[in-house]
Amino acid sequence: MSQWAIAWRLARRELDLRFRGLRLLLVCLFLGVGALAAIGSLTQAIDRELASRGQVILGGDIEVGVSQRRVEPTERTALMALGVMSETLRMQATMVTGPVAAPQIVPTQLKAVDGRYPLYGRLRLADGRQVGAPDARTVWIAPALAERARVGKGDSVRLGSAAFVVGGLIADEPDRLGEGFTLGPVAIVSIDGMARTGLIQPGSLYESRYRVALAGGRSPDAAIDRFKAAFPEGGWEAKTRDRAAPGASRFVERMGQFLALVALAALVIAGIGVGNGVSSYLAARRGGIATLKVLGATSVVIARLYLIQIGLVAAIGIAAGLLAGIAAVPAVVALAGDVLPVAPAFSIEVVPLLLAATYGLLIALAFTVRPLADAGSVPAAGLLRGTLDTRSAPLRRTLPWVAAAAGAVVVLAVATADQPWLTAGFLAAVAGVLLVLATIGWAITRGAAMLPRPRRPLLRLALAALHRPGARTGTLVVALGLGLTLFVLLAAIQTSIEANIARSVPARAPSLFALDVPPERAAEFRRTITGVEPRASVATVPAMRGTITGYGTTRVADLETLPEGAWALRGERGLTYSETLPAGSSLTAGRWWPRDYVGPPLVSIDERLAETLDLKLGDPIAFTLLGVERTARIASFRRIDWDTLGFNFVMVFSPNAIRDAPHNLAATVDLPPGRESAVMRALLAPFPSVSVIEVRGVIGQVRDIVTQMGAAISAATLVAVLAGIAVLIGAIAAAREVRTYDSVILRTLGATRAQVLGAQAIEYAALSIALALVALALGLGGAWYVVAVVFGFDWLPDYGRVAATLAIGITTIMVIGLAGAWPMLSARPSQALRQL
Amino acid sequence: MVIHAAGVTLTLGREDTATTILRGIDLDIARGSSVALLGPSGSGKSSLMAVLSGLERATAGVVEVDGLDFGRLGEDALARARRGRIGIVLQAFHLLPTMTARENVAVPMELAGIADAFARADAELAAVGLGHRTHHYPAQLSGGEQQRVAIARALGSRPAIVFADEPTGNLDTATGAAVLDMLFERQAEAGVTLLVITHDAALAKRCDRVVELADGRIVADRSR
């Protein structure tokens, strides 16, 4: 019979089907693998849904867009030659309802569609009708707009200088996701209807989008490349059906990546629990192992026997985790509702599940190989001597396996990561934390051994317990340190995000934004506002939109991927010009041009963008504006204070660079609290084409998004905390076995239960307090990285709450530790002695 | 000789905590004989048995058992050497708690690759009077019954030598006597060599030879 066959027979006989002794292994793998499986499956399902619905989300096979103009006839002809083309115009507007004396003014995203819309998917109304473009006097509106404006089907509303009738509420707008972030719910009119509003004038801020259903199986990328090559200075923003909602895709990928990293960290933490659980399980079987060796079993048979048992239980834990992960996806989709960009149908995503299972196996291997090897080193002769102290297996036997498993985890994580360096850094940080804690455990053990022995027996016992042979101080320190660090981490992340949300309206934020103020009527605009509210402060800036097409010697079109942080190169940017340095900016290099400057066109750049693109003073910047490419030389770098929520532009040009292009002004209006509605009403009649937006509404939308992100981060971190608690319980349970003997003998000699518990309480308290500072440092450091670096929020933890959470964590540890000792203490000494 | 030990020394522990347990033991044991090891606590009886049974490696000296030089063998090789060659009965029985009596007896035979391990286990249990308890777990057996299972386990693979360390130490007088009778009976039937550690002078008298140890040395060696 082969060694494996013998090991299999012995393993089957020995394995308890209630998994006593291996439940910690089961729970830890279930938690870690389940979290990874759920996050990976959900991310992949959403990605797949976005990709499969690309045509519908985009509204075509390709889309080209420009700002502040419609396509020229030649451009239109070229687009129509590619296939069936549909035109959509989009701009920020306000919808006005109700009586003239007390109008309801609601911001809306006004969208004008032509007769061929939608090219893909269906536009459905709430009454079940499938529709296309409305007639010139009708508008379809989103339910949220109807609610805010308090209108319904058949009511009259005003958009710009035209009146419309609400023809129905939109139930399904097929290309909603492709529109990206919008300020206000959508209102859909026809192209003729848009013309009636009078909102589109030369210089107005609007976008024109041209979707094409390609004919003859054309490649989308090739079609776009050909079109751009034919019209290179058009300033086109182009998308294909494969990347129909790049913002949503990017968000899902980044969020999914981060959550997967948190889940992986949870699995690593769970691995510590796995190792502890297996160590305890094998320690309890030392007698049996020694007996088997006496009977002729080699260390190889012993290792294989328990490898089979542990492997079986690990496989069950992993399988249960995978099932939980599969089931979690529809549950999350149902709970999350509109938070998710799409609601994927139930599916089993094989790749993420395989990945989660592989991680689970590798982590289990990394943390069990050492206890397994040690089990094989139990001396048979120990049975005769009555002592079964474990000899550790030589490091050279176990280290290669541990290193290989850990290395495989790192390679797998980095190879499958969207941002390999972030992933590598994250894993290094996790490893660093474990190393720091292990080092502290060693230091505490050595330190305790060198301290003078206390005179009082219980103190002496508590101190000796830290460094006695067989003490589990190292394991306990890692588990306690991890648990406390995770408590601090979670509290710091939560309170920081809450503070970011609460800081909803910065002190210097304006009350209103206004778009499309005609420059020749700027003074009248100002007078209208101050006539209603003399304390108002109005600031205006010219507002245009354009695309950066080149910088230095680099053409943006030639870049295969954009440099990290070069978001300004992606799509259109706001452009402006100014005679003087704008408020909210300070010069960090170069010089500002003088008033009435007439030399070559100049531009001042945001210093962070300049650093990202490695720009120098004097470098040229190429950009398109209204379909024409222009250039300007860099005259200065600026530091921008983004917190003011004012109009901040990464590029500010000298007036002679772009003033000649048709444009309107954007304005910020500062008002005393409660005066927003009066000012908005006053602007309605004289300025029907000006869109006025309350800042409060914008902040509300941003606050909702941040709240949702915070909830997702907290949920993922909670899994790590649960894994940490499981590890904690396991470590305390393993340490309890050693203390049980001491407790029984002490009670036999006359110690009360309170005294015995007191000794253990001293030990746990001493360890917890010693680790509290370490946990604060590690937890706050990790939380800062997540809040400030990964998500770019402000670092605003509530240190009081963090400290309180830490205190609760220490108390929890004490309660768990002492609760484990109670069963043995509650028995009579004679009874307890018989159980030893 | 089935056992040849010459100049055997055993030192345990490291550096300043090292303790010499056996000091130059010379001992030859004839095949098929029974030997009692007597001596006070700490005299080295259990350690000598550990060295002779391959559970411990001597620090110095020669140990040859059934033709094998134990001094040249590593831990696993010693374990393999015990299979089918050596049976051990311990004071605290040390049955595997998760296996039945039948399975406990079968384990060393399975390790030795014996094909009809379970059939032979049944036969051994019947020979020690436990044919009706083969499917019981150790927790369901009395002390005497557990020790009889241990004897069956030690003899099942028909070893050349059986070592017994205080086989009646955890049993009452009557049960212990019954177990000893069974042990010697089975030893005589199987023709194995028996080495017994004991404090019991009466038990020692039943053996062919009594070897006394004190302070790690053989101080007396008497044949019947």
PDB file of C-alpha atoms in Angstrom, chain B residues 11-124:
ATOM      1  CA  THR B  11      22.718  12.684  27.000  1.00  0.00           C
ATOM      2  CA  LEU B  12      19.639  14.932  26.725  1.00  0.00           C
ATOM      3  CA  GLY B  13      19.303  18.724  26.759  1.00  0.00           C
ATOM      4  CA  ARG B  14      21.723  21.353  25.492  1.00  0.00           C
ATOM      5  CA  GLU B  15      24.878  23.020  26.819  1.00  0.00           C
ATOM      6  CA  ASP B  16      24.476  23.916  30.491  1.00  0.00           C
ATOM      7  CA  THR B  17      21.226  21.949  30.903  1.00  0.00           C
ATOM      8  CA  ALA B  18      22.581  18.701  29.417  1.00  0.00           C
ATOM      9  CA  THR B  19      21.949  15.583  31.479  1.00  0.00           C
ATOM     10  CA  THR B  20      23.560  12.170  30.946  1.00  0.00           C
ATOM     11  CA  ILE B  21      20.829   9.585  31.385  1.00  0.00           C
ATOM     12  CA  LEU B  22      22.678   6.419  30.292  1.00  0.00           C
ATOM     13  CA  ARG B  23      26.345   5.868  30.977  1.00  0.00           C
ATOM     14  CA  GLY B  24      28.062   3.209  28.920  1.00  0.00           C
ATOM     15  CA  ILE B  25      25.408   0.454  28.925  1.00  0.00           C
ATOM     16  CA  ASP B  26      26.454  -2.961  27.602  1.00  0.00           C
ATOM     17  CA  LEU B  27      23.553  -5.366  27.146  1.00  0.00           C
ATOM     18  CA  ASP B  28      22.920  -8.416  24.943  1.00  0.00           C
ATOM     19  CA  ILE B  29      19.483 -10.049  24.864  1.00  0.00           C
ATOM     20  CA  ALA B  30      18.813 -13.492  23.413  1.00  0.00           C
ATOM     21  CA  ARG B  31      16.004 -14.070  20.972  1.00  0.00           C
ATOM     22  CA  GLY B  32      12.803 -15.375  22.542  1.00  0.00           C
ATOM     23  CA  SER B  33      13.817 -14.491  26.125  1.00  0.00           C
ATOM     24  CA  SER B  34      12.001 -12.241  28.581  1.00  0.00           C
ATOM     25  CA  VAL B  35      13.944  -9.540  30.410  1.00  0.00           C
ATOM     26  CA  ALA B  36      12.799  -7.282  33.268  1.00  0.00           C
ATOM     27  CA  LEU B  37      14.387  -3.861  33.703  1.00  0.00           C
ATOM     28  CA  LEU B  38      14.282  -2.853  37.352  1.00  0.00           C
ATOM     29  CA  GLY B  39      15.430   0.293  39.063  1.00  0.00           C
ATOM     30  CA  PRO B  40      14.335   3.363  40.993  1.00  0.00           C
ATOM     31  CA  SER B  41      12.795   6.432  39.296  1.00  0.00           C
ATOM     32  CA  GLY B  42      15.376   8.293  37.248  1.00  0.00           C
ATOM     33  CA  SER B  43      17.641   5.275  36.882  1.00  0.00           C
ATOM     34  CA  GLY B  44      17.318   5.329  33.102  1.00  0.00           C
ATOM     35  CA  LYS B  45      14.986   2.396  32.513  1.00  0.00           C
ATOM     36  CA  SER B  46      12.595   4.215  30.170  1.00  0.00           C
ATOM     37  CA  SER B  47      15.485   5.893  28.348  1.00  0.00           C
ATOM     38  CA  LEU B  48      17.229   2.538  27.821  1.00  0.00           C
ATOM     39  CA  MET B  49      14.014   1.146  26.431  1.00  0.00           C
ATOM     40  CA  ALA B  50      13.637   4.190  24.184  1.00  0.00           C
ATOM     41  CA  VAL B  51      17.146   3.641  22.771  1.00  0.00           C
ATOM     42  CA  LEU B  52      16.714  -0.104  22.285  1.00  0.00           C
ATOM     43  CA  SER B  53      13.294   0.331  20.617  1.00  0.00           C
ATOM     44  CA  GLY B  54      14.506   3.044  18.251  1.00  0.00           C
ATOM     45  CA  LEU B  55      12.429   5.787  19.848  1.00  0.00           C
ATOM     46  CA  GLU B  56      15.605   7.620  20.795  1.00  0.00           C
ATOM     47  CA  ARG B  57      19.073   7.702  19.242  1.00  0.00           C
ATOM     48  CA  ALA B  58      21.998   7.017  21.549  1.00  0.00           C
ATOM     49  CA  THR B  59      24.511   9.787  21.923  1.00  0.00           C
ATOM     50  CA  ALA B  60      27.320   7.233  21.769  1.00  0.00           C
ATOM     51  CA  GLY B  61      27.733   3.480  21.524  1.00  0.00           C
ATOM     52  CA  VAL B  62      26.378   0.698  19.348  1.00  0.00           C
ATOM     53  CA  VAL B  63      22.786  -0.469  19.217  1.00  0.00           C
ATOM     54  CA  GLU B  64      21.950  -3.383  16.939  1.00  0.00           C
ATOM     55  CA  VAL B  65      18.410  -4.706  16.953  1.00  0.00           C
ATOM     56  CA  ASP B  66      17.378  -7.747  14.962  1.00  0.00           C
ATOM     57  CA  GLY B  67      20.397  -7.273  12.708  1.00  0.00           C
ATOM     58  CA  LEU B  68      19.930  -3.511  12.121  1.00  0.00           C
ATOM     59  CA  ASP B  69      22.434  -0.923  13.313  1.00  0.00           C
ATOM     60  CA  PHE B  70      20.150   1.687  14.875  1.00  0.00           C
ATOM     61  CA  GLY B  71      22.998   4.146  15.225  1.00  0.00           C
ATOM     62  CA  ARG B  72      23.138   4.748  11.484  1.00  0.00           C
ATOM     63  CA  LEU B  73      19.415   5.424  11.086  1.00  0.00           C
ATOM     64  CA  GLY B  74      17.560   8.752  11.094  1.00  0.00           C
ATOM     65  CA  GLU B  75      14.189   9.432  12.725  1.00  0.00           C
ATOM     66  CA  ASP B  76      12.107   8.172   9.810  1.00  0.00           C
ATOM     67  CA  ALA B  77      14.346   5.228   9.172  1.00  0.00           C
ATOM     68  CA  LEU B  78      13.929   4.229  12.819  1.00  0.00           C
ATOM     69  CA  ALA B  79      10.165   4.468  12.416  1.00  0.00           C
ATOM     70  CA  ARG B  80      10.349   2.180   9.403  1.00  0.00           C
ATOM     71  CA  ALA B  81      12.642  -0.136  11.326  1.00  0.00           C
ATOM     72  CA  ARG B  82      10.019  -0.529  14.057  1.00  0.00           C
ATOM     73  CA  ARG B  83       7.413  -1.758  11.545  1.00  0.00           C
ATOM     74  CA  GLY B  84       6.955  -5.486  11.832  1.00  0.00           C
ATOM     75  CA  ARG B  85      10.035  -5.720  14.019  1.00  0.00           C
ATOM     76  CA  ILE B  86       9.161  -4.049  17.320  1.00  0.00           C
ATOM     77  CA  GLY B  87       5.935  -3.817  19.315  1.00  0.00           C
ATOM     78  CA  ILE B  88       5.536  -1.402  22.219  1.00  0.00           C
ATOM     79  CA  VAL B  89       3.097  -1.442  25.153  1.00  0.00           C
ATOM     80  CA  LEU B  90       3.013   1.756  27.215  1.00  0.00           C
ATOM     81  CA  GLN B  91       1.827   2.490  30.723  1.00  0.00           C
ATOM     82  CA  ALA B  92      -0.855   4.958  29.609  1.00  0.00           C
ATOM     83  CA  PHE B  93      -2.043   2.647  26.781  1.00  0.00           C
ATOM     84  CA  HIS B  94      -1.861   5.464  24.191  1.00  0.00           C
ATOM     85  CA  LEU B  95      -4.541   4.139  21.926  1.00  0.00           C
ATOM     86  CA  LEU B  96      -5.692   6.488  19.192  1.00  0.00           C
ATOM     87  CA  PRO B  97      -8.950   7.945  20.561  1.00  0.00           C
ATOM     88  CA  THR B  98     -10.576   8.452  17.185  1.00  0.00           C
ATOM     89  CA  MET B  99     -10.145   4.831  16.077  1.00  0.00           C
ATOM     90  CA  THR B 100     -11.918   1.662  17.164  1.00  0.00           C
ATOM     91  CA  ALA B 101     -10.118  -1.189  18.891  1.00  0.00           C
ATOM     92  CA  ARG B 102      -9.939  -3.016  15.568  1.00  0.00           C
ATOM     93  CA  GLU B 103      -8.513  -0.013  13.769  1.00  0.00           C
ATOM     94  CA  ASN B 104      -5.999   0.637  16.537  1.00  0.00           C
ATOM     95  CA  VAL B 105      -4.686  -2.916  16.290  1.00  0.00           C
ATOM     96  CA  ALA B 106      -4.588  -2.732  12.478  1.00  0.00           C
ATOM     97  CA  VAL B 107      -2.582   0.525  12.254  1.00  0.00           C
ATOM     98  CA  PRO B 108       0.977  -0.886  12.679  1.00  0.00           C
ATOM     99  CA  MET B 109       0.177  -3.707  10.245  1.00  0.00           C
ATOM    100  CA  GLU B 110      -1.162  -1.210   7.699  1.00  0.00           C
ATOM    101  CA  LEU B 111       1.986   0.849   8.120  1.00  0.00           C
ATOM    102  CA  ALA B 112       4.029  -2.264   7.565  1.00  0.00           C
ATOM    103  CA  GLY B 113       2.098  -2.953   4.360  1.00  0.00           C
ATOM    104  CA  ILE B 114       0.449  -6.158   5.590  1.00  0.00           C
ATOM    105  CA  ALA B 115      -2.445  -6.917   3.268  1.00  0.00           C
ATOM    106  CA  ASP B 116      -4.860  -8.671   5.682  1.00  0.00           C
ATOM    107  CA  ALA B 117      -4.321  -6.228   8.530  1.00  0.00           C
ATOM    108  CA  PHE B 118      -7.932  -6.161   9.658  1.00  0.00           C
ATOM    109  CA  ALA B 119      -8.349  -9.915   9.603  1.00  0.00           C
ATOM    110  CA  ARG B 120      -5.264 -10.287  11.728  1.00  0.00           C
ATOM    111  CA  ALA B 121      -6.458  -7.498  14.006  1.00  0.00           C
ATOM    112  CA  ASP B 122      -9.677  -9.397  14.604  1.00  0.00           C
ATOM    113  CA  ALA B 123      -7.675 -12.506  15.409  1.00  0.00           C
ATOM    114  CA  GLU B 124      -5.405 -10.702  17.852  1.00  0.00           C
TER     115      GLU B 124
END
